[in-house]
Short mmCIF file of N, CA, C and O in Angstrom, two decimals:
data_model
loop_
_atom_site.label_atom_id
_atom_site.label_comp_id
_atom_site.label_asym_id
_atom_site.label_seq_id
_atom_site.Cartn_x
_atom_site.Cartn_y
_atom_site.Cartn_z
N MET A 20 2.35 110.67 263.08
CA MET A 20 2.53 109.24 262.92
C MET A 20 3.90 108.83 263.46
O MET A 20 4.87 109.56 263.29
N LEU A 21 3.95 107.63 264.05
CA LEU A 21 5.19 107.15 264.65
C LEU A 21 6.23 106.83 263.57
O LEU A 21 7.35 107.28 263.62
N PHE A 22 5.85 106.02 262.59
CA PHE A 22 6.75 105.66 261.50
C PHE A 22 6.22 106.31 260.23
O PHE A 22 5.13 106.01 259.79
N ARG A 23 7.02 107.16 259.65
CA ARG A 23 6.57 107.90 258.49
C ARG A 23 7.63 107.82 257.41
O ARG A 23 8.78 108.14 257.63
N SER A 24 7.22 107.38 256.23
CA SER A 24 8.16 107.28 255.12
C SER A 24 8.44 108.66 254.57
O SER A 24 7.55 109.48 254.43
N ARG A 25 9.70 108.89 254.25
CA ARG A 25 10.08 110.17 253.67
C ARG A 25 11.03 109.95 252.51
O ARG A 25 11.91 109.11 252.58
N ILE A 26 10.81 110.71 251.49
CA ILE A 26 11.76 110.77 250.39
C ILE A 26 12.29 112.19 250.40
O ILE A 26 11.55 113.14 250.24
N MET A 27 13.57 112.32 250.61
CA MET A 27 14.16 113.65 250.76
C MET A 27 14.82 114.09 249.46
O MET A 27 15.63 113.38 248.89
N PHE A 28 14.43 115.25 248.98
CA PHE A 28 15.06 115.89 247.85
C PHE A 28 15.41 117.31 248.28
O PHE A 28 14.53 118.10 248.57
N SER A 29 16.66 117.60 248.31
CA SER A 29 17.16 118.92 248.69
C SER A 29 16.52 119.44 249.97
O SER A 29 16.13 120.60 250.06
N GLY A 30 16.37 118.56 250.95
CA GLY A 30 15.88 118.98 252.26
C GLY A 30 14.37 119.11 252.38
O GLY A 30 13.87 119.48 253.43
N GLN A 31 13.61 118.84 251.32
CA GLN A 31 12.16 118.97 251.38
C GLN A 31 11.51 117.60 251.24
O GLN A 31 11.97 116.75 250.49
N GLU A 32 10.42 117.41 251.96
CA GLU A 32 9.68 116.16 251.87
C GLU A 32 8.78 116.21 250.64
O GLU A 32 7.98 117.12 250.47
N ARG A 33 8.93 115.20 249.76
CA ARG A 33 8.15 115.19 248.53
C ARG A 33 7.47 113.83 248.37
O ARG A 33 7.81 113.07 247.48
N VAL A 34 6.56 113.53 249.22
CA VAL A 34 5.76 112.32 249.11
C VAL A 34 4.38 112.77 248.65
O VAL A 34 3.77 113.63 249.28
N PRO A 35 3.89 112.18 247.54
CA PRO A 35 2.56 112.59 247.09
C PRO A 35 1.53 112.43 248.20
O PRO A 35 1.57 111.47 248.98
N ARG A 36 0.60 113.34 248.25
CA ARG A 36 -0.38 113.39 249.33
C ARG A 36 -1.17 112.09 249.44
O ARG A 36 -1.44 111.60 250.53
N VAL A 37 -1.52 111.50 248.29
CA VAL A 37 -2.31 110.28 248.32
C VAL A 37 -1.54 109.13 248.97
O VAL A 37 -2.12 108.27 249.62
N MET A 38 -0.22 109.12 248.81
CA MET A 38 0.58 108.05 249.39
C MET A 38 0.75 108.18 250.90
O MET A 38 1.19 107.25 251.56
N ARG A 39 0.39 109.32 251.43
CA ARG A 39 0.47 109.51 252.89
C ARG A 39 -0.81 109.08 253.58
O ARG A 39 -0.86 109.03 254.81
N HIS A 40 -1.82 108.75 252.83
CA HIS A 40 -3.10 108.37 253.42
C HIS A 40 -3.08 106.88 253.79
O HIS A 40 -2.71 106.04 252.97
N PRO A 41 -3.49 106.53 255.01
CA PRO A 41 -3.43 105.11 255.42
C PRO A 41 -4.34 104.21 254.60
O PRO A 41 -4.02 103.04 254.41
N TYR A 42 -5.47 104.71 254.11
CA TYR A 42 -6.36 103.88 253.30
C TYR A 42 -5.71 103.52 251.97
O TYR A 42 -5.89 102.41 251.46
N PHE A 43 -4.95 104.44 251.40
CA PHE A 43 -4.25 104.14 250.16
C PHE A 43 -3.23 103.04 250.38
O PHE A 43 -3.16 102.08 249.61
N ASN A 44 -2.43 103.15 251.42
CA ASN A 44 -1.40 102.15 251.70
C ASN A 44 -2.01 100.79 252.02
O ASN A 44 -1.52 99.76 251.57
N SER A 45 -3.10 100.79 252.79
CA SER A 45 -3.78 99.52 253.09
C SER A 45 -4.36 98.91 251.83
O SER A 45 -4.24 97.71 251.59
N GLY A 46 -4.98 99.74 251.02
CA GLY A 46 -5.57 99.25 249.77
C GLY A 46 -4.52 98.71 248.82
O GLY A 46 -4.73 97.69 248.15
N LEU A 47 -3.39 99.39 248.75
CA LEU A 47 -2.30 98.93 247.89
C LEU A 47 -1.80 97.56 248.34
O LEU A 47 -1.58 96.67 247.52
N ALA A 48 -1.62 97.39 249.65
CA ALA A 48 -1.18 96.09 250.17
C ALA A 48 -2.19 94.99 249.86
O ALA A 48 -1.82 93.89 249.44
N VAL A 49 -3.48 95.31 250.03
CA VAL A 49 -4.53 94.31 249.74
C VAL A 49 -4.56 93.97 248.26
O VAL A 49 -4.67 92.79 247.89
N LEU A 50 -4.42 94.97 247.39
CA LEU A 50 -4.42 94.70 245.95
C LEU A 50 -3.22 93.85 245.53
O LEU A 50 -3.37 92.92 244.73
N LEU A 51 -2.06 94.17 246.06
CA LEU A 51 -0.88 93.38 245.71
C LEU A 51 -1.00 91.94 246.20
O LEU A 51 -0.67 91.00 245.47
N MET A 52 -1.46 91.76 247.43
CA MET A 52 -1.62 90.40 247.95
C MET A 52 -2.73 89.65 247.19
O MET A 52 -2.61 88.46 246.91
N GLY A 53 -3.80 90.37 246.84
CA GLY A 53 -4.87 89.76 246.06
C GLY A 53 -4.39 89.32 244.69
O GLY A 53 -4.75 88.24 244.21
N SER A 54 -3.56 90.14 244.05
CA SER A 54 -3.04 89.76 242.74
C SER A 54 -2.15 88.53 242.84
O SER A 54 -2.17 87.65 241.97
N LEU A 55 -1.36 88.45 243.90
CA LEU A 55 -0.55 87.24 244.10
C LEU A 55 -1.42 86.02 244.34
O LEU A 55 -1.12 84.93 243.85
N ALA A 56 -2.49 86.19 245.08
CA ALA A 56 -3.37 85.06 245.39
C ALA A 56 -4.14 84.59 244.16
O ALA A 56 -4.24 83.39 243.91
N PHE A 57 -4.69 85.52 243.39
CA PHE A 57 -5.51 85.13 242.24
C PHE A 57 -4.70 84.63 241.06
O PHE A 57 -5.21 83.89 240.24
N THR A 58 -3.45 85.03 240.96
CA THR A 58 -2.62 84.54 239.87
C THR A 58 -1.82 83.30 240.28
O THR A 58 -1.02 82.81 239.51
N ASN A 59 -2.04 82.83 241.50
CA ASN A 59 -1.37 81.64 242.01
C ASN A 59 0.15 81.82 242.10
O ASN A 59 0.90 80.86 242.03
N SER A 60 0.59 83.06 242.24
CA SER A 60 2.03 83.35 242.33
C SER A 60 2.61 82.93 243.67
O SER A 60 3.81 82.73 243.78
N PHE A 61 1.76 82.82 244.70
CA PHE A 61 2.27 82.40 246.00
C PHE A 61 2.92 81.03 245.92
O PHE A 61 3.94 80.79 246.56
N ASN A 62 2.33 80.14 245.14
CA ASN A 62 2.88 78.79 245.02
C ASN A 62 4.28 78.82 244.40
O ASN A 62 5.10 77.96 244.70
N ALA A 63 4.54 79.78 243.54
CA ALA A 63 5.86 79.88 242.92
C ALA A 63 6.85 80.57 243.85
O ALA A 63 8.03 80.21 243.89
N LEU A 64 6.40 81.58 244.59
CA LEU A 64 7.30 82.36 245.42
C LEU A 64 7.57 81.73 246.79
O LEU A 64 8.61 81.97 247.38
N TRP A 65 6.64 80.95 247.29
CA TRP A 65 6.77 80.44 248.66
C TRP A 65 8.02 79.60 248.88
O TRP A 65 8.69 79.76 249.91
N PRO A 66 8.39 78.68 247.97
CA PRO A 66 9.62 77.91 248.21
C PRO A 66 10.87 78.80 248.30
O PRO A 66 11.75 78.55 249.11
N LEU A 67 10.93 79.85 247.47
CA LEU A 67 12.08 80.76 247.54
C LEU A 67 12.06 81.57 248.83
O LEU A 67 13.10 81.81 249.44
N PHE A 68 10.88 81.99 249.24
CA PHE A 68 10.78 82.71 250.51
C PHE A 68 11.24 81.83 251.66
O PHE A 68 11.99 82.26 252.53
N GLY A 69 10.79 80.59 251.65
CA GLY A 69 11.19 79.65 252.71
C GLY A 69 12.69 79.40 252.71
O GLY A 69 13.32 79.36 253.76
N SER A 70 13.27 79.28 251.53
CA SER A 70 14.72 79.06 251.44
C SER A 70 15.50 80.26 251.94
O SER A 70 16.50 80.11 252.66
N SER A 71 15.05 81.45 251.58
CA SER A 71 15.76 82.64 252.05
C SER A 71 15.63 82.78 253.56
O SER A 71 16.57 83.20 254.25
N ASN A 72 14.48 82.40 254.09
CA ASN A 72 14.27 82.43 255.54
C ASN A 72 15.20 81.44 256.24
O ASN A 72 15.78 81.76 257.29
N GLN A 73 15.38 80.26 255.67
CA GLN A 73 16.27 79.27 256.26
C GLN A 73 17.73 79.71 256.17
O GLN A 73 18.52 79.46 257.09
N LEU A 74 18.10 80.37 255.07
CA LEU A 74 19.46 80.91 254.98
C LEU A 74 19.70 81.97 256.04
O LEU A 74 20.79 82.04 256.62
N LEU A 75 18.70 82.78 256.30
CA LEU A 75 18.82 83.78 257.36
C LEU A 75 18.98 83.12 258.73
O LEU A 75 19.78 83.56 259.55
N ALA A 76 18.26 82.02 258.94
CA ALA A 76 18.38 81.29 260.20
C ALA A 76 19.79 80.71 260.34
O ALA A 76 20.40 80.78 261.42
N ALA A 77 20.32 80.14 259.27
CA ALA A 77 21.69 79.59 259.31
C ALA A 77 22.70 80.70 259.58
O ALA A 77 23.62 80.53 260.39
N LEU A 78 22.54 81.83 258.91
CA LEU A 78 23.45 82.96 259.13
C LEU A 78 23.40 83.41 260.59
O LEU A 78 24.44 83.67 261.20
N THR A 79 22.21 83.48 261.14
CA THR A 79 22.05 83.87 262.54
C THR A 79 22.78 82.90 263.46
O THR A 79 23.48 83.31 264.39
N LEU A 80 22.62 81.62 263.21
CA LEU A 80 23.31 80.63 264.04
C LEU A 80 24.83 80.71 263.89
O LEU A 80 25.56 80.53 264.87
N PHE A 81 25.31 81.00 262.68
CA PHE A 81 26.75 81.17 262.50
C PHE A 81 27.26 82.39 263.25
O PHE A 81 28.33 82.36 263.86
N VAL A 82 26.50 83.47 263.22
CA VAL A 82 26.90 84.69 263.95
C VAL A 82 26.90 84.44 265.45
O VAL A 82 27.83 84.85 266.16
N VAL A 83 25.87 83.76 265.94
CA VAL A 83 25.82 83.43 267.37
C VAL A 83 27.00 82.52 267.74
O VAL A 83 27.62 82.70 268.79
N SER A 84 27.32 81.59 266.86
CA SER A 84 28.46 80.71 267.10
C SER A 84 29.76 81.51 267.19
O SER A 84 30.59 81.26 268.08
N ALA A 85 29.95 82.45 266.28
CA ALA A 85 31.15 83.28 266.32
C ALA A 85 31.20 84.09 267.61
O ALA A 85 32.28 84.22 268.22
N TRP A 86 30.07 84.61 268.03
CA TRP A 86 30.04 85.37 269.28
C TRP A 86 30.40 84.48 270.47
O TRP A 86 31.16 84.88 271.34
N LEU A 87 29.84 83.28 270.50
CA LEU A 87 30.15 82.35 271.59
C LEU A 87 31.63 82.00 271.61
O LEU A 87 32.26 81.96 272.67
N ILE A 88 32.19 81.76 270.44
CA ILE A 88 33.61 81.41 270.36
C ILE A 88 34.48 82.56 270.84
O ILE A 88 35.43 82.36 271.60
N THR A 89 34.14 83.78 270.43
CA THR A 89 34.96 84.93 270.84
C THR A 89 34.86 85.19 272.34
O THR A 89 35.76 85.80 272.91
N HIS A 90 33.81 84.70 272.97
CA HIS A 90 33.66 84.88 274.41
C HIS A 90 34.06 83.63 275.20
O HIS A 90 33.74 83.50 276.38
N GLY A 91 34.75 82.72 274.52
CA GLY A 91 35.30 81.56 275.20
C GLY A 91 34.28 80.49 275.57
O GLY A 91 34.54 79.67 276.43
N LYS A 92 33.14 80.49 274.93
CA LYS A 92 32.09 79.49 275.21
C LYS A 92 32.10 78.42 274.13
O LYS A 92 32.60 78.62 273.03
N LYS A 93 31.51 77.28 274.45
CA LYS A 93 31.37 76.22 273.46
C LYS A 93 30.26 76.59 272.48
O LYS A 93 29.20 77.08 272.88
N ALA A 94 30.50 76.31 271.20
CA ALA A 94 29.53 76.70 270.18
C ALA A 94 29.03 75.52 269.35
O ALA A 94 28.37 75.71 268.34
N VAL A 95 29.30 74.32 269.81
CA VAL A 95 28.88 73.14 269.05
C VAL A 95 27.35 73.09 268.91
O VAL A 95 26.83 72.75 267.85
N PHE A 96 26.65 73.48 269.97
CA PHE A 96 25.19 73.40 269.95
C PHE A 96 24.56 74.43 269.01
O PHE A 96 23.37 74.36 268.73
N THR A 97 25.33 75.38 268.49
CA THR A 97 24.81 76.29 267.48
C THR A 97 25.43 76.01 266.10
O THR A 97 24.78 76.24 265.08
N LEU A 98 26.65 75.50 266.07
CA LEU A 98 27.28 75.22 264.79
C LEU A 98 26.67 74.01 264.09
O LEU A 98 26.47 74.03 262.88
N VAL A 99 26.33 72.97 264.84
CA VAL A 99 25.75 71.77 264.24
C VAL A 99 24.41 72.08 263.58
O VAL A 99 24.19 71.74 262.40
N PRO A 100 23.47 72.76 264.26
CA PRO A 100 22.22 73.12 263.58
C PRO A 100 22.43 74.07 262.40
O PRO A 100 21.74 73.98 261.40
N ALA A 101 23.41 74.97 262.51
CA ALA A 101 23.68 75.91 261.42
C ALA A 101 24.11 75.16 260.16
O ALA A 101 23.63 75.44 259.07
N VAL A 102 25.01 74.19 260.34
CA VAL A 102 25.48 73.40 259.20
C VAL A 102 24.34 72.56 258.64
O VAL A 102 24.16 72.48 257.42
N PHE A 103 23.53 71.96 259.51
CA PHE A 103 22.40 71.15 259.06
C PHE A 103 21.41 72.00 258.25
O PHE A 103 20.97 71.60 257.16
N ILE A 104 21.06 73.17 258.78
CA ILE A 104 20.12 74.05 258.07
C ILE A 104 20.70 74.48 256.73
O ILE A 104 20.00 74.50 255.72
N LEU A 105 21.98 74.81 256.72
CA LEU A 105 22.62 75.25 255.49
C LEU A 105 22.63 74.15 254.44
O LEU A 105 22.29 74.39 253.27
N VAL A 106 22.98 72.93 254.84
CA VAL A 106 23.04 71.81 253.88
C VAL A 106 21.66 71.50 253.33
O VAL A 106 21.49 71.33 252.10
N THR A 107 20.65 71.42 254.19
CA THR A 107 19.31 71.10 253.70
C THR A 107 18.75 72.22 252.83
O THR A 107 18.05 71.96 251.85
N THR A 108 19.07 73.46 253.15
CA THR A 108 18.58 74.58 252.35
C THR A 108 19.24 74.60 250.98
O THR A 108 18.56 74.83 249.97
N VAL A 109 20.54 74.35 250.92
CA VAL A 109 21.22 74.33 249.62
C VAL A 109 20.70 73.16 248.78
O VAL A 109 20.51 73.30 247.57
N ALA A 110 20.43 72.02 249.41
CA ALA A 110 19.85 70.89 248.67
C ALA A 110 18.48 71.26 248.12
O ALA A 110 18.15 70.95 246.96
N SER A 111 17.68 71.93 248.92
CA SER A 111 16.37 72.39 248.46
C SER A 111 16.50 73.39 247.32
O SER A 111 15.75 73.33 246.33
N LEU A 112 17.44 74.31 247.44
CA LEU A 112 17.65 75.29 246.37
C LEU A 112 18.11 74.61 245.08
O LEU A 112 17.72 75.02 243.98
N TRP A 113 18.94 73.58 245.22
CA TRP A 113 19.40 72.85 244.04
C TRP A 113 18.21 72.19 243.33
O TRP A 113 18.11 72.25 242.10
N LEU A 114 17.31 71.58 244.09
CA LEU A 114 16.12 70.97 243.49
C LEU A 114 15.23 72.03 242.84
O LEU A 114 14.67 71.81 241.75
N LEU A 115 15.08 73.17 243.50
CA LEU A 115 14.28 74.25 242.91
C LEU A 115 14.93 74.77 241.63
O LEU A 115 14.23 75.07 240.65
N LEU A 116 16.25 74.86 241.62
CA LEU A 116 16.95 75.34 240.44
C LEU A 116 16.70 74.42 239.25
O LEU A 116 16.40 74.88 238.14
N LYS A 117 16.80 73.11 239.48
CA LYS A 117 16.52 72.16 238.41
C LYS A 117 15.09 72.30 237.90
O LYS A 117 14.84 72.26 236.69
N LYS A 118 14.15 72.50 238.81
CA LYS A 118 12.74 72.66 238.44
C LYS A 118 12.52 73.92 237.61
O LYS A 118 11.86 73.90 236.57
N TYR A 119 13.10 75.04 238.06
CA TYR A 119 12.89 76.31 237.37
C TYR A 119 13.58 76.35 236.02
O TYR A 119 13.07 76.95 235.08
N VAL A 120 14.74 75.70 235.89
CA VAL A 120 15.42 75.64 234.60
C VAL A 120 14.59 74.81 233.62
O VAL A 120 14.43 75.18 232.45
N ALA A 121 14.03 73.70 234.10
CA ALA A 121 13.19 72.87 233.24
C ALA A 121 11.93 73.61 232.78
O ALA A 121 11.44 73.38 231.67
N GLN A 122 11.43 74.51 233.62
CA GLN A 122 10.23 75.28 233.27
C GLN A 122 10.56 76.55 232.48
O GLN A 122 9.66 77.28 232.11
N ASP A 123 11.83 76.82 232.23
CA ASP A 123 12.28 78.06 231.57
C ASP A 123 11.78 79.30 232.30
O ASP A 123 11.43 80.31 231.68
N ASN A 124 11.76 79.23 233.63
CA ASN A 124 11.34 80.37 234.44
C ASN A 124 12.61 81.13 234.84
O ASN A 124 13.24 80.84 235.85
N PHE A 125 12.96 82.13 234.03
CA PHE A 125 14.24 82.81 234.20
C PHE A 125 14.29 83.67 235.46
O PHE A 125 15.34 83.77 236.09
N LEU A 126 13.18 84.27 235.83
CA LEU A 126 13.17 85.12 237.02
C LEU A 126 13.42 84.30 238.29
O LEU A 126 14.28 84.64 239.10
N LEU A 127 12.70 83.19 238.43
CA LEU A 127 12.89 82.35 239.62
C LEU A 127 14.22 81.61 239.56
O LEU A 127 14.84 81.37 240.61
N THR A 128 14.69 81.28 238.36
CA THR A 128 16.02 80.68 238.23
C THR A 128 17.09 81.64 238.72
O THR A 128 18.00 81.26 239.47
N GLY A 129 16.97 82.89 238.31
CA GLY A 129 17.93 83.91 238.75
C GLY A 129 17.91 84.12 240.25
O GLY A 129 18.96 84.23 240.90
N ALA A 130 16.71 84.17 240.82
CA ALA A 130 16.59 84.35 242.27
C ALA A 130 17.19 83.15 243.01
O ALA A 130 17.86 83.31 244.04
N THR A 131 16.98 81.96 242.48
CA THR A 131 17.54 80.76 243.11
C THR A 131 19.06 80.76 243.02
O THR A 131 19.74 80.42 244.00
N VAL A 132 19.61 81.18 241.89
CA VAL A 132 21.06 81.25 241.75
C VAL A 132 21.64 82.26 242.74
O VAL A 132 22.68 82.01 243.37
N VAL A 133 20.96 83.39 242.92
CA VAL A 133 21.43 84.39 243.89
C VAL A 133 21.45 83.80 245.29
O VAL A 133 22.42 83.98 246.04
N LEU A 134 20.40 83.07 245.66
CA LEU A 134 20.36 82.47 247.00
C LEU A 134 21.46 81.41 247.17
O LEU A 134 22.07 81.31 248.23
N ILE A 135 21.72 80.64 246.12
CA ILE A 135 22.80 79.64 246.19
C ILE A 135 24.15 80.35 246.36
O ILE A 135 24.99 79.92 247.16
N LEU A 136 24.36 81.43 245.63
CA LEU A 136 25.60 82.19 245.76
C LEU A 136 25.75 82.78 247.15
O LEU A 136 26.85 82.81 247.71
N LEU A 137 24.65 83.25 247.72
CA LEU A 137 24.71 83.75 249.09
C LEU A 137 25.07 82.64 250.08
O LEU A 137 25.84 82.86 251.02
N ALA A 138 24.52 81.45 249.86
CA ALA A 138 24.84 80.32 250.73
C ALA A 138 26.31 79.94 250.60
O ALA A 138 26.99 79.67 251.60
N VAL A 139 26.83 79.93 249.37
CA VAL A 139 28.24 79.60 249.16
C VAL A 139 29.13 80.65 249.81
O VAL A 139 30.14 80.32 250.45
N SER A 140 28.75 81.92 249.69
CA SER A 140 29.56 82.96 250.32
C SER A 140 29.53 82.84 251.84
O SER A 140 30.52 83.12 252.51
N MET A 141 28.40 82.39 252.38
CA MET A 141 28.31 82.17 253.83
C MET A 141 29.27 81.06 254.25
O MET A 141 29.96 81.19 255.27
N VAL A 142 29.35 80.02 253.46
CA VAL A 142 30.28 78.92 253.77
C VAL A 142 31.73 79.40 253.68
O VAL A 142 32.55 79.11 254.56
N VAL A 143 32.04 80.16 252.64
CA VAL A 143 33.41 80.65 252.46
C VAL A 143 33.81 81.54 253.63
O VAL A 143 34.90 81.39 254.21
N LEU A 144 32.94 82.46 254.02
CA LEU A 144 33.26 83.34 255.14
C LEU A 144 33.40 82.57 256.45
O LEU A 144 34.28 82.87 257.26
N THR A 145 32.56 81.57 256.65
CA THR A 145 32.65 80.78 257.86
C THR A 145 33.95 79.99 257.90
O THR A 145 34.63 79.94 258.93
N VAL A 146 34.32 79.39 256.78
CA VAL A 146 35.56 78.62 256.72
C VAL A 146 36.77 79.53 256.94
O VAL A 146 37.75 79.12 257.54
N GLN A 147 36.67 80.77 256.50
CA GLN A 147 37.78 81.71 256.70
C GLN A 147 37.86 82.20 258.14
O GLN A 147 38.95 82.36 258.67
N LYS A 148 36.75 82.46 258.78
CA LYS A 148 36.74 83.14 260.07
C LYS A 148 36.78 82.21 261.28
O LYS A 148 37.43 82.51 262.26
N VAL A 149 36.07 81.09 261.24
CA VAL A 149 35.95 80.23 262.42
C VAL A 149 37.30 79.66 262.87
O VAL A 149 37.58 79.67 264.07
N PRO A 150 38.16 79.18 261.98
CA PRO A 150 39.45 78.68 262.47
C PRO A 150 40.26 79.74 263.21
O PRO A 150 40.91 79.44 264.21
N ALA A 151 40.22 80.97 262.73
CA ALA A 151 40.94 82.04 263.41
C ALA A 151 40.34 82.29 264.79
O ALA A 151 41.06 82.53 265.75
N LEU A 152 39.04 82.21 264.89
CA LEU A 152 38.38 82.39 266.19
C LEU A 152 38.71 81.24 267.13
O LEU A 152 38.91 81.45 268.33
N LEU A 153 38.78 80.04 266.59
CA LEU A 153 39.10 78.88 267.42
C LEU A 153 40.53 78.94 267.94
O LEU A 153 40.83 78.45 269.02
N ARG A 154 41.42 79.54 267.17
CA ARG A 154 42.81 79.71 267.61
C ARG A 154 42.93 80.82 268.65
O ARG A 154 43.99 81.01 269.22
N GLY A 155 41.87 81.57 268.86
CA GLY A 155 41.90 82.63 269.85
C GLY A 155 42.34 83.96 269.29
O GLY A 155 42.63 84.89 270.02
N LYS A 156 42.39 84.05 267.98
CA LYS A 156 42.78 85.31 267.34
C LYS A 156 41.69 85.68 266.35
O LYS A 156 41.14 84.84 265.66
N SER A 157 41.39 86.94 266.27
CA SER A 157 40.43 87.38 265.27
C SER A 157 41.13 87.44 263.91
O SER A 157 42.34 87.47 263.83
N ALA A 158 40.36 87.46 262.86
CA ALA A 158 40.94 87.50 261.52
C ALA A 158 41.66 88.82 261.25
O ALA A 158 42.52 88.89 260.41
N GLN A 159 41.34 89.87 262.01
CA GLN A 159 41.99 91.16 261.82
C GLN A 159 43.27 91.29 262.64
O GLN A 159 43.99 92.26 262.52
N GLY A 160 43.55 90.37 263.50
CA GLY A 160 44.69 90.46 264.40
C GLY A 160 44.21 90.83 265.78
O GLY A 160 43.15 91.37 265.96
N GLY A 161 44.98 90.51 266.78
CA GLY A 161 44.59 90.80 268.14
C GLY A 161 44.07 89.54 268.81
O GLY A 161 44.23 88.44 268.34
N ASP A 162 43.40 89.73 269.95
CA ASP A 162 42.90 88.58 270.68
C ASP A 162 41.53 88.15 270.16
O ASP A 162 41.03 88.65 269.18
N ALA A 163 40.92 87.19 270.83
CA ALA A 163 39.66 86.63 270.35
C ALA A 163 38.50 87.61 270.41
O ALA A 163 37.48 87.41 269.77
N THR A 164 38.62 88.68 271.16
CA THR A 164 37.54 89.66 271.24
C THR A 164 37.65 90.70 270.15
O THR A 164 36.80 91.56 270.04
N GLY A 165 38.69 90.65 269.33
CA GLY A 165 38.86 91.60 268.24
C GLY A 165 39.65 92.83 268.64
O GLY A 165 39.86 93.71 267.84
N ARG A 166 40.12 92.88 269.89
CA ARG A 166 40.92 94.03 270.32
C ARG A 166 42.38 93.79 269.95
O ARG A 166 42.89 92.69 270.06
N ALA A 167 43.03 94.82 269.52
CA ALA A 167 44.43 94.71 269.13
C ALA A 167 45.34 94.74 270.34
O ALA A 167 45.01 95.15 271.39
#
């Protein structure tokens, strides 16, 4: 097999034989997805999945912006969408947080708080790093390419 999961203990492969069978893995995936569908859990998880996906998109745009800046290119066309995506995603997470707190859903409340904290940390890191890049110096010292 091209991709094979391994759990290594003292140099020996110890994956139960049944877990190596493709029918078992396919059946497990179908059972898990079926349980989510029949218990209507998708409706609860989908907004959080969408928010985490949008945070990943904003992070990607911020990283691309940093790369463009370090290479002397204009990054406005990536920074503006990154900020827009981040603001709308945090607003959505705030609304979800209010909803989950009102429903006393502690698991989804916790997941929403984690996503909000990740968004805040993304803003803090961006505010710390982008001005240094715009000045032509990396945050570690040296020139804009990060070389000392």
